[in-house]
Amino acid sequence: MMRVGVYFTPYQVDEFALRDQTVVVIDVLRAGTTIATALANGAKEIIPVTTVERAVKISGSLFGDHILRGGERNGKMIKGFDLGNSPLDYSEGKVKGKAIIFSSTNGSKAIDKGRYAREMVLCSFVNLLAVVRFLETLRKDFHVVCSGNNGSFSMEDSVCAGMLLQKLSEQKGIELFLSDEALAAVALYTSFGRSTAKMVRNSEHGRYLEQIGFGADLDICSSVNMLDVIPQLVGSVIKLKTGPERVEAKMVPVPTQ
Amino acid sequence: MMRVGVYFTPYQVDEFALRDQTVVVIDVLRAGTTIATALANGAKEIIPVTTVERAVKISGSLFGDHILRGGERNGKMIKGFDLGNSPLDYSEGKVKGKAIIFSSTNGSKAIDKGRYAREMVLCSFVNLLAVVRFLETLRKDFHVVCSGNNGSFSMEDSVCAGMLLQKLSEQKGIELFLSDEALAAVALYTSFGRSTAKMVRNSEHGRYLEQIGFGADLDICSSVNMLDVIPQLVGSVIKLKTGPERVEAKMVPVPTQ
C-alpha cells in the first residue's frame, strides 16, 4: 500500500513536510514540459533558481558558452536571457551539452518546496508514463506538488496529477491510499482528462498563453508520453534520472483527440 | 454573466483580494453547519474569533448569562467553554436569545479572510438552497472560500462549493463564468455529490470526527437544505440575513441516500 498526498498549489505545503519524502513536482505549462524536452535534447543539467536576480548572479560567476539562461516571467522571456520557457526554444542544436540556469513563475517555486526531499522528480504529460514506471518500481509513499498558476489552482496540473495516480493504480500489484486531495485529482482526470489537448486549451493558463502568442506550445504540453525521460533534482541541479530505479518505460502515446 | 472564483483553502487567498467583494464561506464540518443551526434556533448573534485567547478576553469583558463561549480545537471542546462545535450542542433551549463567542480550527480562519468583503455569508449543505436563492437574486460576481481541514483541501467543502454552483447554474436566467477552480468544484460535486452522507463519512475530516466520537454530527452536516437561514457577517458579528435580497427559499430536501 502506497500512501499518496497531493497539493494543488505549492503554497499549501511546507518544505519541512516534504523532508526526506519522495516528491513529484508537476508543471504542465510549461516548465515541467520544457525541462523534460531540454534534457531529452541533450542538455547537461538545469539549474533551477527562484528569482531572476539569482539567475543573473549565478550566470555572472560562471563563464564560457556552455551556460545558457532560460525561463520566463508571466509567460514572457526575461530580458537578457538566451531562452524563454517554450519547449520549442530547447532544440538539440541549442541545448546539447549545455547547462541551463532556469527560472519560471510557478515551476521554480514548486521545485524549491521539494528541496529537502529524499528524491524529487518532475512530471508533466509528456513524460507521464516514465514517472509511472519509476513510482511503480519504487513502491514507497509519495507526495505530488502541483505548480499551479500564480499561486492558484491550475486545472492542467491537477488533471495531470490525477492521470499519474490513475495510471499508476492500474499497474499490477499497486494499491494506493489516496488523501482527499489525491482522490479529487483522480476525479478531475476522469472529468477532464479524456482530451488533454482540449482541457489544456480551455484552462486559464492555456488561454493566457494562447493570448500572448504561445498557442503552439499548448499542443506540445498536452501531448502524453512523448518523452522517455525523468528529470530529477540531484543536489541543486536537475539531471536525467539514472540508476536502479530507472526502468525502461515502453512509450505508448495516448491519443489526445 | 456572474464571474465565480473558488478557493479550496483559505490560505491561498489574500484578504485584500476579497475587499468589497461578495464572499461565500463554506464550512461543512462543522462551523458552518453549527452556526446555521444556532441562528435557526434563535441565537442572537455569533461573534467569530480566530484564537481561544481572544474568545476568553472578549467574554471576560462582557457579563451576564446571555453570553456563551463555543467552538473547538482539533474537533474537541475547548476547556472552560460552554459549547463545543457539534450542531447538537446548539439546541433552542441552550442558545435562544444568546450571543455566542465562537472559535473553530478552520471556519474562523476562512471567516477572517472575508473581513473586508462587501458582503459575507456562510454556506454548508444544511442551508445550501437559501444561499442559492440569495445569489440568484444578487446577480453579482462572487468568491467562494472553502474552510478546508487544517490548512489543507477538504473534500466535503469542495463538493459543497460545487453543489452551490451547480444548483445556482440551474436557476432560470443565470449564467456563470467559472474559474478553473470553480469548474473543478462542480466536477467534484458531479463525482462525489450524489450521496453527501457517504462522501462526508469517507472524507478525511469525517473519518477523524467519527474516530473522536462525533459520528452523529456527520449525518446532520451532510443533510441538504434543512434550514432556511443565511448567516451573514455584519460588522464583526454573524447574524441572520434579512433585507431585500433575502428571498423566501422554498426548502426542498434533497435525498442523501
Short mmCIF file of N, CA, C and O in Angstrom, two decimals, chain B residues 116-223:
data_model
loop_
_atom_site.label_atom_id
_atom_site.label_comp_id
_atom_site.label_asym_id
_atom_site.label_seq_id
_atom_site.Cartn_x
_atom_site.Cartn_y
_atom_site.Cartn_z
N TYR B 116 -12.85 42.02 4.91
CA TYR B 116 -13.01 43.27 4.14
C TYR B 116 -14.04 43.13 3.02
O TYR B 116 -14.14 44.00 2.15
N ALA B 117 -14.75 42.03 3.00
CA ALA B 117 -15.74 41.80 1.94
C ALA B 117 -16.87 42.81 2.05
O ALA B 117 -17.15 43.35 3.12
N ARG B 118 -17.53 43.06 0.92
CA ARG B 118 -18.70 43.91 0.92
C ARG B 118 -19.83 43.18 1.65
O ARG B 118 -20.60 43.75 2.41
N GLU B 119 -19.88 41.88 1.40
CA GLU B 119 -20.92 41.05 2.00
C GLU B 119 -20.37 39.64 2.14
O GLU B 119 -19.78 39.12 1.21
N MET B 120 -20.54 39.04 3.31
CA MET B 120 -20.06 37.68 3.51
C MET B 120 -21.15 36.82 4.13
O MET B 120 -21.72 37.20 5.15
N VAL B 121 -21.43 35.70 3.50
CA VAL B 121 -22.43 34.78 4.05
C VAL B 121 -21.81 33.40 4.23
O VAL B 121 -20.79 33.08 3.61
N LEU B 122 -22.41 32.61 5.11
CA LEU B 122 -21.91 31.26 5.38
C LEU B 122 -22.79 30.22 4.70
O LEU B 122 -24.03 30.32 4.78
N CYS B 123 -22.15 29.23 4.11
CA CYS B 123 -22.90 28.17 3.43
C CYS B 123 -22.39 26.81 3.87
O CYS B 123 -21.20 26.61 4.10
N SER B 124 -23.33 25.90 4.03
CA SER B 124 -22.98 24.48 4.21
C SER B 124 -24.14 23.70 3.59
O SER B 124 -25.05 24.30 3.01
N PHE B 125 -24.10 22.39 3.65
CA PHE B 125 -25.17 21.65 2.99
C PHE B 125 -26.55 22.00 3.57
O PHE B 125 -27.53 22.10 2.84
N VAL B 126 -26.62 22.21 4.90
CA VAL B 126 -27.93 22.41 5.54
C VAL B 126 -28.68 23.63 5.04
O VAL B 126 -29.91 23.66 5.05
N ASN B 127 -27.94 24.67 4.61
CA ASN B 127 -28.64 25.89 4.14
C ASN B 127 -28.28 26.23 2.70
O ASN B 127 -28.35 27.40 2.29
N LEU B 128 -27.93 25.23 1.92
CA LEU B 128 -27.44 25.48 0.57
C LEU B 128 -28.45 26.20 -0.33
O LEU B 128 -28.12 27.17 -1.01
N LEU B 129 -29.69 25.74 -0.30
CA LEU B 129 -30.68 26.35 -1.20
C LEU B 129 -30.94 27.81 -0.84
O LEU B 129 -31.16 28.65 -1.73
N ALA B 130 -30.92 28.12 0.46
CA ALA B 130 -31.11 29.51 0.89
C ALA B 130 -30.01 30.40 0.28
O ALA B 130 -30.29 31.51 -0.18
N VAL B 131 -28.78 29.90 0.24
CA VAL B 131 -27.67 30.67 -0.32
C VAL B 131 -27.80 30.76 -1.85
O VAL B 131 -27.51 31.80 -2.45
N VAL B 132 -28.27 29.69 -2.48
CA VAL B 132 -28.53 29.72 -3.93
C VAL B 132 -29.52 30.85 -4.24
O VAL B 132 -29.31 31.65 -5.15
N ARG B 133 -30.60 30.91 -3.48
CA ARG B 133 -31.64 31.93 -3.71
C ARG B 133 -31.08 33.34 -3.54
O ARG B 133 -31.40 34.25 -4.29
N PHE B 134 -30.24 33.50 -2.52
CA PHE B 134 -29.61 34.80 -2.27
C PHE B 134 -28.75 35.21 -3.46
O PHE B 134 -28.87 36.34 -3.98
N LEU B 135 -27.91 34.30 -3.95
CA LEU B 135 -27.01 34.62 -5.07
C LEU B 135 -27.79 34.85 -6.36
O LEU B 135 -27.43 35.70 -7.18
N GLU B 136 -28.87 34.10 -6.51
CA GLU B 136 -29.72 34.23 -7.69
C GLU B 136 -30.33 35.64 -7.75
O GLU B 136 -30.42 36.25 -8.82
N THR B 137 -30.72 36.14 -6.60
CA THR B 137 -31.31 37.48 -6.51
C THR B 137 -30.24 38.56 -6.66
O THR B 137 -30.46 39.59 -7.27
N LEU B 138 -29.06 38.29 -6.10
CA LEU B 138 -27.98 39.27 -6.10
C LEU B 138 -27.46 39.56 -7.51
O LEU B 138 -27.23 40.72 -7.87
N ARG B 139 -27.23 38.50 -8.29
CA ARG B 139 -26.71 38.62 -9.67
C ARG B 139 -25.43 39.45 -9.76
O ARG B 139 -25.35 40.39 -10.56
N LYS B 140 -24.48 39.14 -8.90
CA LYS B 140 -23.18 39.81 -8.95
C LYS B 140 -22.09 38.75 -8.91
O LYS B 140 -22.32 37.62 -8.48
N ASP B 141 -20.88 39.12 -9.34
CA ASP B 141 -19.74 38.23 -9.20
C ASP B 141 -19.55 37.87 -7.73
O ASP B 141 -19.86 38.68 -6.85
N PHE B 142 -19.04 36.68 -7.47
CA PHE B 142 -18.76 36.33 -6.08
C PHE B 142 -17.62 35.33 -5.97
O PHE B 142 -17.21 34.70 -6.96
N HIS B 143 -17.09 35.21 -4.77
CA HIS B 143 -16.00 34.27 -4.46
C HIS B 143 -16.47 33.28 -3.41
O HIS B 143 -17.16 33.66 -2.47
N VAL B 144 -16.07 32.03 -3.58
CA VAL B 144 -16.38 31.01 -2.59
C VAL B 144 -15.08 30.59 -1.91
O VAL B 144 -14.13 30.19 -2.59
N VAL B 145 -15.03 30.71 -0.59
CA VAL B 145 -13.82 30.33 0.16
C VAL B 145 -14.14 29.10 1.00
O VAL B 145 -14.97 29.16 1.91
N CYS B 146 -13.50 27.99 0.69
CA CYS B 146 -13.67 26.77 1.47
C CYS B 146 -12.77 26.84 2.71
O CYS B 146 -11.62 27.25 2.61
N SER B 147 -13.30 26.40 3.84
CA SER B 147 -12.51 26.45 5.08
C SER B 147 -11.43 25.39 5.09
O SER B 147 -10.38 25.56 5.69
N GLY B 148 -11.71 24.25 4.45
CA GLY B 148 -10.70 23.19 4.40
C GLY B 148 -10.48 22.52 5.74
O GLY B 148 -11.24 22.75 6.71
N ASN B 149 -9.43 21.73 5.81
CA ASN B 149 -9.15 20.94 7.00
C ASN B 149 -7.71 21.17 7.42
O ASN B 149 -6.79 20.68 6.77
N ASN B 150 -7.52 21.95 8.47
CA ASN B 150 -6.17 22.26 8.95
C ASN B 150 -5.25 22.80 7.85
O ASN B 150 -4.11 22.36 7.70
N GLY B 151 -5.77 23.72 7.07
CA GLY B 151 -4.96 24.34 6.04
C GLY B 151 -4.94 23.57 4.73
O GLY B 151 -4.43 24.06 3.73
N SER B 152 -5.47 22.36 4.74
CA SER B 152 -5.47 21.55 3.53
C SER B 152 -6.85 21.52 2.88
O SER B 152 -7.86 21.86 3.49
N PHE B 153 -6.84 21.08 1.65
CA PHE B 153 -8.05 20.79 0.89
C PHE B 153 -8.97 19.86 1.70
O PHE B 153 -8.51 18.94 2.35
N SER B 154 -10.27 20.12 1.66
CA SER B 154 -11.19 19.13 2.23
C SER B 154 -12.26 18.80 1.19
O SER B 154 -12.79 19.68 0.52
N MET B 155 -12.53 17.52 1.07
CA MET B 155 -13.47 17.05 0.07
C MET B 155 -14.86 17.62 0.32
O MET B 155 -15.54 18.07 -0.61
N GLU B 156 -15.29 17.62 1.59
CA GLU B 156 -16.69 18.00 1.87
C GLU B 156 -16.97 19.47 1.53
O GLU B 156 -18.02 19.79 0.99
N ASP B 157 -16.01 20.35 1.81
CA ASP B 157 -16.23 21.77 1.49
C ASP B 157 -16.18 21.99 -0.03
O ASP B 157 -16.96 22.79 -0.57
N SER B 158 -15.29 21.28 -0.70
CA SER B 158 -15.14 21.46 -2.15
C SER B 158 -16.36 20.95 -2.89
O SER B 158 -16.83 21.59 -3.84
N VAL B 159 -16.89 19.81 -2.45
CA VAL B 159 -18.11 19.26 -3.07
C VAL B 159 -19.30 20.19 -2.80
O VAL B 159 -20.14 20.42 -3.67
N CYS B 160 -19.35 20.75 -1.58
CA CYS B 160 -20.43 21.68 -1.24
C CYS B 160 -20.35 22.93 -2.13
O CYS B 160 -21.38 23.42 -2.63
N ALA B 161 -19.13 23.43 -2.35
CA ALA B 161 -18.95 24.58 -3.25
C ALA B 161 -19.45 24.23 -4.65
O ALA B 161 -20.16 25.02 -5.29
N GLY B 162 -19.12 23.04 -5.12
CA GLY B 162 -19.56 22.60 -6.44
C GLY B 162 -21.07 22.47 -6.53
O GLY B 162 -21.69 22.85 -7.54
N MET B 163 -21.68 21.96 -5.47
CA MET B 163 -23.14 21.82 -5.45
C MET B 163 -23.81 23.19 -5.49
O MET B 163 -24.80 23.40 -6.20
N LEU B 164 -23.26 24.13 -4.74
CA LEU B 164 -23.78 25.50 -4.73
C LEU B 164 -23.78 26.07 -6.16
O LEU B 164 -24.79 26.63 -6.63
N LEU B 165 -22.64 25.91 -6.86
CA LEU B 165 -22.53 26.48 -8.21
C LEU B 165 -23.43 25.73 -9.19
O LEU B 165 -24.07 26.34 -10.05
N GLN B 166 -23.50 24.40 -9.05
CA GLN B 166 -24.35 23.61 -9.94
C GLN B 166 -25.82 24.02 -9.77
O GLN B 166 -26.51 24.27 -10.76
N LYS B 167 -26.27 24.09 -8.52
CA LYS B 167 -27.68 24.43 -8.28
C LYS B 167 -27.99 25.86 -8.73
O LYS B 167 -29.06 26.14 -9.27
N LEU B 168 -27.03 26.76 -8.51
CA LEU B 168 -27.22 28.15 -8.94
C LEU B 168 -27.32 28.22 -10.47
O LEU B 168 -28.19 28.91 -11.03
N SER B 169 -26.45 27.45 -11.14
CA SER B 169 -26.43 27.49 -12.62
C SER B 169 -27.73 26.95 -13.22
O SER B 169 -28.07 27.26 -14.36
N GLU B 170 -28.45 26.13 -12.44
CA GLU B 170 -29.71 25.56 -12.94
C GLU B 170 -30.89 26.54 -12.81
O GLU B 170 -31.98 26.25 -13.29
N GLN B 171 -30.67 27.66 -12.13
CA GLN B 171 -31.75 28.64 -11.98
C GLN B 171 -31.96 29.38 -13.29
O GLN B 171 -31.01 29.62 -14.04
N LYS B 172 -33.18 29.77 -13.52
CA LYS B 172 -33.56 30.41 -14.78
C LYS B 172 -32.81 31.74 -14.97
O LYS B 172 -32.77 32.56 -14.06
N GLY B 173 -32.22 31.92 -16.14
CA GLY B 173 -31.59 33.20 -16.46
C GLY B 173 -30.22 33.40 -15.84
O GLY B 173 -29.63 34.46 -15.98
N ILE B 174 -29.72 32.38 -15.15
CA ILE B 174 -28.40 32.52 -14.51
C ILE B 174 -27.33 31.94 -15.44
O ILE B 174 -27.45 30.82 -15.92
N GLU B 175 -26.29 32.75 -15.67
CA GLU B 175 -25.16 32.25 -16.45
C GLU B 175 -23.89 32.52 -15.65
O GLU B 175 -23.64 33.67 -15.26
N LEU B 176 -23.11 31.49 -15.41
CA LEU B 176 -21.92 31.64 -14.58
C LEU B 176 -20.66 31.51 -15.44
O LEU B 176 -20.60 30.69 -16.35
N PHE B 177 -19.68 32.33 -15.12
CA PHE B 177 -18.36 32.18 -15.74
C PHE B 177 -17.43 31.66 -14.66
O PHE B 177 -17.12 32.36 -13.70
N LEU B 178 -17.00 30.40 -14.82
CA LEU B 178 -16.28 29.72 -13.74
C LEU B 178 -14.77 29.74 -13.94
O LEU B 178 -14.28 29.48 -15.04
N SER B 179 -14.04 30.02 -12.87
CA SER B 179 -12.58 29.88 -12.89
C SER B 179 -12.23 28.39 -12.97
O SER B 179 -13.10 27.53 -12.77
N ASP B 180 -10.96 28.06 -13.25
CA ASP B 180 -10.52 26.66 -13.24
C ASP B 180 -10.95 25.97 -11.95
O ASP B 180 -11.44 24.83 -11.97
N GLU B 181 -10.75 26.65 -10.82
CA GLU B 181 -11.01 26.03 -9.52
C GLU B 181 -12.52 25.85 -9.31
O GLU B 181 -12.96 24.87 -8.71
N ALA B 182 -13.31 26.80 -9.81
CA ALA B 182 -14.77 26.69 -9.72
C ALA B 182 -15.27 25.53 -10.57
O ALA B 182 -16.13 24.74 -10.15
N LEU B 183 -14.70 25.40 -11.76
CA LEU B 183 -15.03 24.30 -12.67
C LEU B 183 -14.68 22.96 -12.01
O LEU B 183 -15.44 21.98 -12.10
N ALA B 184 -13.54 22.94 -11.34
CA ALA B 184 -13.11 21.72 -10.64
C ALA B 184 -14.09 21.37 -9.52
O ALA B 184 -14.44 20.21 -9.33
N ALA B 185 -14.56 22.39 -8.80
CA ALA B 185 -15.51 22.15 -7.70
C ALA B 185 -16.78 21.51 -8.24
O ALA B 185 -17.31 20.55 -7.66
N VAL B 186 -17.28 22.02 -9.37
CA VAL B 186 -18.50 21.45 -9.95
C VAL B 186 -18.26 19.99 -10.36
O VAL B 186 -19.11 19.12 -10.12
N ALA B 187 -17.07 19.72 -10.92
CA ALA B 187 -16.75 18.33 -11.31
C ALA B 187 -16.68 17.42 -10.09
O ALA B 187 -17.11 16.26 -10.14
N LEU B 188 -16.18 17.94 -8.97
CA LEU B 188 -16.12 17.14 -7.75
C LEU B 188 -17.52 16.87 -7.22
O LEU B 188 -17.81 15.78 -6.71
N TYR B 189 -18.40 17.86 -7.34
CA TYR B 189 -19.80 17.62 -6.94
C TYR B 189 -20.41 16.53 -7.83
O TYR B 189 -21.08 15.61 -7.34
N THR B 190 -20.14 16.59 -9.13
CA THR B 190 -20.67 15.58 -10.05
C THR B 190 -20.13 14.19 -9.68
O THR B 190 -20.86 13.20 -9.71
N SER B 191 -18.86 14.12 -9.30
CA SER B 191 -18.24 12.83 -8.98
C SER B 191 -18.66 12.28 -7.62
O SER B 191 -18.83 11.07 -7.47
N PHE B 192 -18.77 13.17 -6.62
CA PHE B 192 -18.92 12.68 -5.24
C PHE B 192 -20.21 13.14 -4.55
O PHE B 192 -20.47 12.75 -3.42
N GLY B 193 -20.99 14.01 -5.22
CA GLY B 193 -22.11 14.65 -4.52
C GLY B 193 -23.41 13.87 -4.55
O GLY B 193 -24.40 14.32 -3.96
N ARG B 194 -23.42 12.73 -5.20
CA ARG B 194 -24.68 12.00 -5.34
C ARG B 194 -25.16 11.56 -3.96
O ARG B 194 -26.35 11.63 -3.65
N SER B 195 -24.25 11.11 -3.12
CA SER B 195 -24.60 10.85 -1.73
C SER B 195 -23.70 11.69 -0.84
O SER B 195 -22.55 11.34 -0.58
N THR B 196 -24.25 12.81 -0.36
CA THR B 196 -23.44 13.67 0.52
C THR B 196 -23.09 12.93 1.81
O THR B 196 -22.01 13.12 2.36
N ALA B 197 -24.01 12.09 2.29
CA ALA B 197 -23.77 11.36 3.54
C ALA B 197 -22.54 10.46 3.42
O ALA B 197 -21.67 10.46 4.29
N LYS B 198 -22.49 9.72 2.33
CA LYS B 198 -21.38 8.79 2.11
C LYS B 198 -20.07 9.57 1.91
O LYS B 198 -19.03 9.22 2.47
N MET B 199 -20.15 10.64 1.12
CA MET B 199 -18.96 11.44 0.84
C MET B 199 -18.39 12.04 2.13
O MET B 199 -17.19 11.98 2.39
N VAL B 200 -19.28 12.62 2.96
CA VAL B 200 -18.83 13.23 4.22
C VAL B 200 -18.23 12.17 5.14
O VAL B 200 -17.19 12.38 5.76
N ARG B 201 -18.86 11.01 5.19
CA ARG B 201 -18.38 9.94 6.08
C ARG B 201 -17.01 9.41 5.63
O ARG B 201 -16.18 9.03 6.44
N ASN B 202 -16.76 9.41 4.31
CA ASN B 202 -15.49 8.90 3.79
C ASN B 202 -14.39 9.95 3.74
O ASN B 202 -13.24 9.62 3.46
N SER B 203 -14.72 11.21 3.97
CA SER B 203 -13.72 12.26 3.88
C SER B 203 -12.73 12.15 5.05
O SER B 203 -13.05 11.57 6.09
N GLU B 204 -11.55 12.71 4.87
CA GLU B 204 -10.53 12.67 5.94
C GLU B 204 -11.07 13.27 7.23
O GLU B 204 -10.92 12.72 8.31
N HIS B 205 -11.71 14.43 7.10
CA HIS B 205 -12.22 15.14 8.26
C HIS B 205 -13.37 14.35 8.91
O HIS B 205 -13.47 14.25 10.14
N GLY B 206 -14.21 13.77 8.05
CA GLY B 206 -15.33 12.96 8.55
C GLY B 206 -14.84 11.74 9.32
O GLY B 206 -15.35 11.42 10.41
N ARG B 207 -13.81 11.08 8.78
CA ARG B 207 -13.28 9.89 9.45
C ARG B 207 -12.67 10.26 10.80
O ARG B 207 -12.82 9.56 11.79
N TYR B 208 -12.01 11.44 10.83
CA TYR B 208 -11.42 11.90 12.10
C TYR B 208 -12.52 12.18 13.14
O TYR B 208 -12.42 11.74 14.29
N LEU B 209 -13.57 12.87 12.73
CA LEU B 209 -14.64 13.20 13.67
C LEU B 209 -15.34 11.93 14.17
O LEU B 209 -15.70 11.83 15.35
N GLU B 210 -15.51 10.96 13.30
CA GLU B 210 -16.10 9.68 13.69
C GLU B 210 -15.24 9.02 14.77
O GLU B 210 -15.74 8.55 15.79
N GLN B 211 -13.93 9.04 14.51
CA GLN B 211 -12.96 8.44 15.45
C GLN B 211 -13.04 9.05 16.84
O GLN B 211 -12.91 8.34 17.84
N ILE B 212 -13.23 10.38 16.92
CA ILE B 212 -13.23 11.03 18.24
C ILE B 212 -14.65 11.15 18.80
O ILE B 212 -14.90 11.91 19.74
N GLY B 213 -15.58 10.40 18.19
CA GLY B 213 -16.90 10.27 18.82
C GLY B 213 -17.99 11.18 18.31
O GLY B 213 -19.04 11.31 18.95
N PHE B 214 -17.77 11.82 17.16
CA PHE B 214 -18.79 12.73 16.63
C PHE B 214 -19.47 12.20 15.36
O PHE B 214 -19.87 12.97 14.49
N GLY B 215 -19.60 10.88 15.28
CA GLY B 215 -20.23 10.26 14.11
C GLY B 215 -21.63 10.80 13.85
O GLY B 215 -22.03 10.97 12.69
N ALA B 216 -22.38 11.08 14.92
CA ALA B 216 -23.77 11.55 14.75
C ALA B 216 -23.80 12.91 14.05
O ALA B 216 -24.75 13.22 13.32
N ASP B 217 -22.76 13.72 14.25
CA ASP B 217 -22.71 15.03 13.60
C ASP B 217 -22.64 14.90 12.08
O ASP B 217 -23.08 15.80 11.36
N LEU B 218 -22.04 13.81 11.61
CA LEU B 218 -21.82 13.67 10.17
C LEU B 218 -23.15 13.60 9.41
O LEU B 218 -23.28 14.14 8.31
N ASP B 219 -24.15 12.92 10.02
CA ASP B 219 -25.46 12.83 9.38
C ASP B 219 -26.11 14.21 9.28
O ASP B 219 -26.69 14.58 8.26
N ILE B 220 -25.99 14.98 10.36
CA ILE B 220 -26.57 16.33 10.37
C ILE B 220 -25.86 17.21 9.34
O ILE B 220 -26.50 17.88 8.53
N CYS B 221 -24.53 17.16 9.34
CA CYS B 221 -23.75 18.05 8.48
C CYS B 221 -23.86 17.70 7.00
O CYS B 221 -23.54 18.53 6.15
N SER B 222 -24.29 16.48 6.68
CA SER B 222 -24.44 16.11 5.27
C SER B 222 -25.90 16.21 4.80
O SER B 222 -26.19 15.88 3.65
N SER B 223 -26.79 16.67 5.67
CA SER B 223 -28.20 16.85 5.28
C SER B 223 -28.32 18.12 4.45
O SER B 223 -27.83 19.18 4.83
#
